Short mmCIF file of C-alpha atoms in Angstrom, two decimals:
data_model
loop_
_atom_site.label_atom_id
_atom_site.label_comp_id
_atom_site.label_asym_id
_atom_site.label_seq_id
_atom_site.Cartn_x
_atom_site.Cartn_y
_atom_site.Cartn_z
CA MET S 313 -12.68 0.84 13.82
CA LYS S 314 -10.24 3.10 12.06
CA GLY S 315 -9.74 1.06 8.91
CA LYS S 316 -7.88 -1.88 7.43
CA ILE S 317 -4.52 -1.29 5.77
CA LEU S 318 -2.58 -3.77 3.65
CA ILE S 319 1.21 -3.34 3.55
CA ILE S 320 2.85 -4.98 0.52
CA ASP S 321 6.64 -4.98 0.52
CA ASP S 322 9.23 -7.70 0.03
CA GLN S 323 11.48 -6.06 2.65
CA PHE S 324 10.63 -7.51 6.05
CA GLY S 325 11.96 -4.48 7.95
CA ILE S 326 9.74 -2.04 6.08
CA ARG S 327 6.66 -4.20 6.62
CA ILE S 328 7.40 -4.42 10.35
CA LEU S 329 8.02 -0.66 10.67
CA LEU S 330 4.82 0.31 8.84
CA ASN S 331 2.84 -2.37 10.66
CA GLU S 332 4.00 -1.14 14.07
CA VAL S 333 3.40 2.54 13.32
CA LEU S 334 -0.05 1.99 11.80
CA GLN S 335 -1.21 -0.37 14.55
CA LYS S 336 -0.22 2.26 17.13
CA GLU S 337 -2.46 4.68 15.20
CA GLY S 338 -5.33 2.24 15.72
CA TYR S 339 -5.54 0.65 12.26
CA THR S 340 -5.97 -3.04 11.55
CA THR S 341 -3.03 -4.10 9.40
CA PHE S 342 -2.24 -6.95 7.05
CA GLN S 343 1.15 -7.74 5.54
CA ALA S 344 2.14 -9.35 2.26
CA ALA S 345 5.64 -10.07 0.99
CA ASN S 346 4.54 -10.81 -2.58
CA GLY S 347 1.72 -10.45 -5.07
CA VAL S 348 0.09 -13.82 -4.40
CA GLN S 349 -0.23 -13.06 -0.67
CA ALA S 350 -1.42 -9.52 -1.42
CA LEU S 351 -4.19 -10.59 -3.78
CA ASP S 352 -5.36 -13.26 -1.32
CA ILE S 353 -5.62 -10.62 1.44
CA VAL S 354 -7.49 -8.22 -0.88
CA LYS S 355 -10.02 -10.97 -1.67
CA THR S 356 -10.36 -12.13 1.94
CA HIS S 357 -10.20 -8.91 3.97
CA ALA S 358 -11.08 -6.06 1.56
CA PRO S 359 -8.57 -3.50 2.93
CA ASP S 360 -9.55 0.17 2.95
CA LEU S 361 -6.08 1.30 1.87
CA VAL S 362 -3.01 -0.40 0.41
CA LEU S 363 0.64 0.64 0.74
CA LEU S 364 2.30 -1.00 -2.26
CA ASP S 365 5.99 -1.28 -3.02
CA MET S 366 6.70 -1.17 -6.75
CA LYS S 367 9.82 -3.35 -6.75
CA ILE S 368 8.78 -6.82 -5.67
CA PRO S 369 10.37 -9.97 -7.11
CA GLY S 370 8.04 -12.03 -9.26
CA MET S 371 4.85 -10.04 -9.68
CA ASP S 372 5.88 -6.36 -9.62
CA GLY S 373 3.86 -3.51 -8.17
CA ILE S 374 2.22 -2.57 -11.47
CA GLU S 375 0.96 -6.12 -12.00
CA ILE S 376 -0.25 -6.35 -8.39
CA LEU S 377 -2.05 -3.01 -8.79
CA LYS S 378 -3.74 -4.14 -12.03
CA ARG S 379 -4.93 -7.36 -10.41
CA MET S 380 -6.15 -5.60 -7.24
CA LYS S 381 -8.20 -3.21 -9.40
CA ILE S 382 -9.88 -6.21 -11.05
CA ILE S 383 -10.87 -7.56 -7.62
CA ASP S 384 -11.93 -4.12 -6.32
CA PRO S 385 -12.03 -1.26 -8.84
CA GLU S 386 -12.40 1.26 -5.98
CA ILE S 387 -9.40 0.05 -3.96
CA ARG S 388 -7.24 2.89 -2.64
CA VAL S 389 -3.52 2.45 -3.22
CA ILE S 390 -0.44 4.46 -2.22
CA ILE S 391 2.73 3.33 -3.95
CA MET S 392 6.26 3.25 -2.56
CA THR S 393 9.41 2.96 -4.61
CA ALA S 394 13.11 2.99 -3.87
CA TYR S 395 13.83 4.10 -7.40
CA GLY S 396 13.16 7.33 -9.24
CA GLU S 397 11.33 5.45 -11.97
CA LEU S 398 8.99 8.11 -13.21
CA ASP S 399 7.47 5.90 -15.91
CA MET S 400 6.47 3.27 -13.33
CA ILE S 401 5.10 5.93 -10.98
CA GLN S 402 3.11 7.48 -13.83
CA GLU S 403 1.75 4.11 -14.94
CA ALA S 404 0.67 3.36 -11.37
CA LYS S 405 -1.09 6.72 -11.14
CA ASP S 406 -2.76 6.08 -14.49
CA LEU S 407 -4.03 2.81 -12.97
CA GLY S 408 -5.52 4.73 -10.04
CA ALA S 409 -2.76 5.00 -7.42
CA LEU S 410 -3.47 7.99 -5.18
CA THR S 411 0.08 9.18 -4.54
CA HIS S 412 3.61 7.86 -4.16
CA PHE S 413 6.53 7.95 -1.75
CA ALA S 414 10.19 7.49 -2.54
CA LYS S 415 12.15 5.30 -0.14
CA PRO S 416 13.54 6.06 2.29
CA PHE S 417 10.35 7.83 3.33
CA ASP S 418 9.53 9.96 6.35
CA ILE S 419 7.17 7.93 8.53
CA ASP S 420 5.22 11.09 9.41
CA ASP S 421 4.54 11.63 5.70
CA ILE S 422 3.14 8.10 5.49
CA ARG S 423 0.96 8.70 8.57
CA GLY S 424 -0.40 11.89 7.01
CA ALA S 425 -1.10 10.22 3.67
CA VAL S 426 -2.92 7.35 5.37
CA ARG S 427 -5.15 9.83 7.21
CA LYS S 428 -5.68 11.81 4.01
CA TYR S 429 -6.55 8.90 1.74
CA LEU S 430 -8.53 6.56 3.97
CA PRO S 431 -12.25 6.71 3.24
CA VAL S 432 -13.75 9.54 5.29
CA HIS S 433 -16.12 7.34 7.31
CA LEU S 434 -13.15 5.46 8.80
CA ILE S 435 -11.31 8.43 10.28
#
């Protein structure tokens, strides 16, 4: 098994794209459109890596990240944002996010980051 990846984004198209690409790479994927779904998946499936959009209606990415860290302090998170909000990116990194991507992103960059940041025993 190559690892479990949780994709959190309110945009259906982005979830489908990432899901398709990562499944082709051999990963098990989970999708969440909001914070409630995301936290339920973290509790139930303990993903090895999370791709988290920062701009989600309701519970935003920072709040989701804080709550995921309570459930699993070691959870690995890569953030995605469509906005150049440096303060939000910095806050996410202060909370333990590994890196970030600005949308629109290059799918090959995402593939590389997933390989780089997944726990070594899963590669």
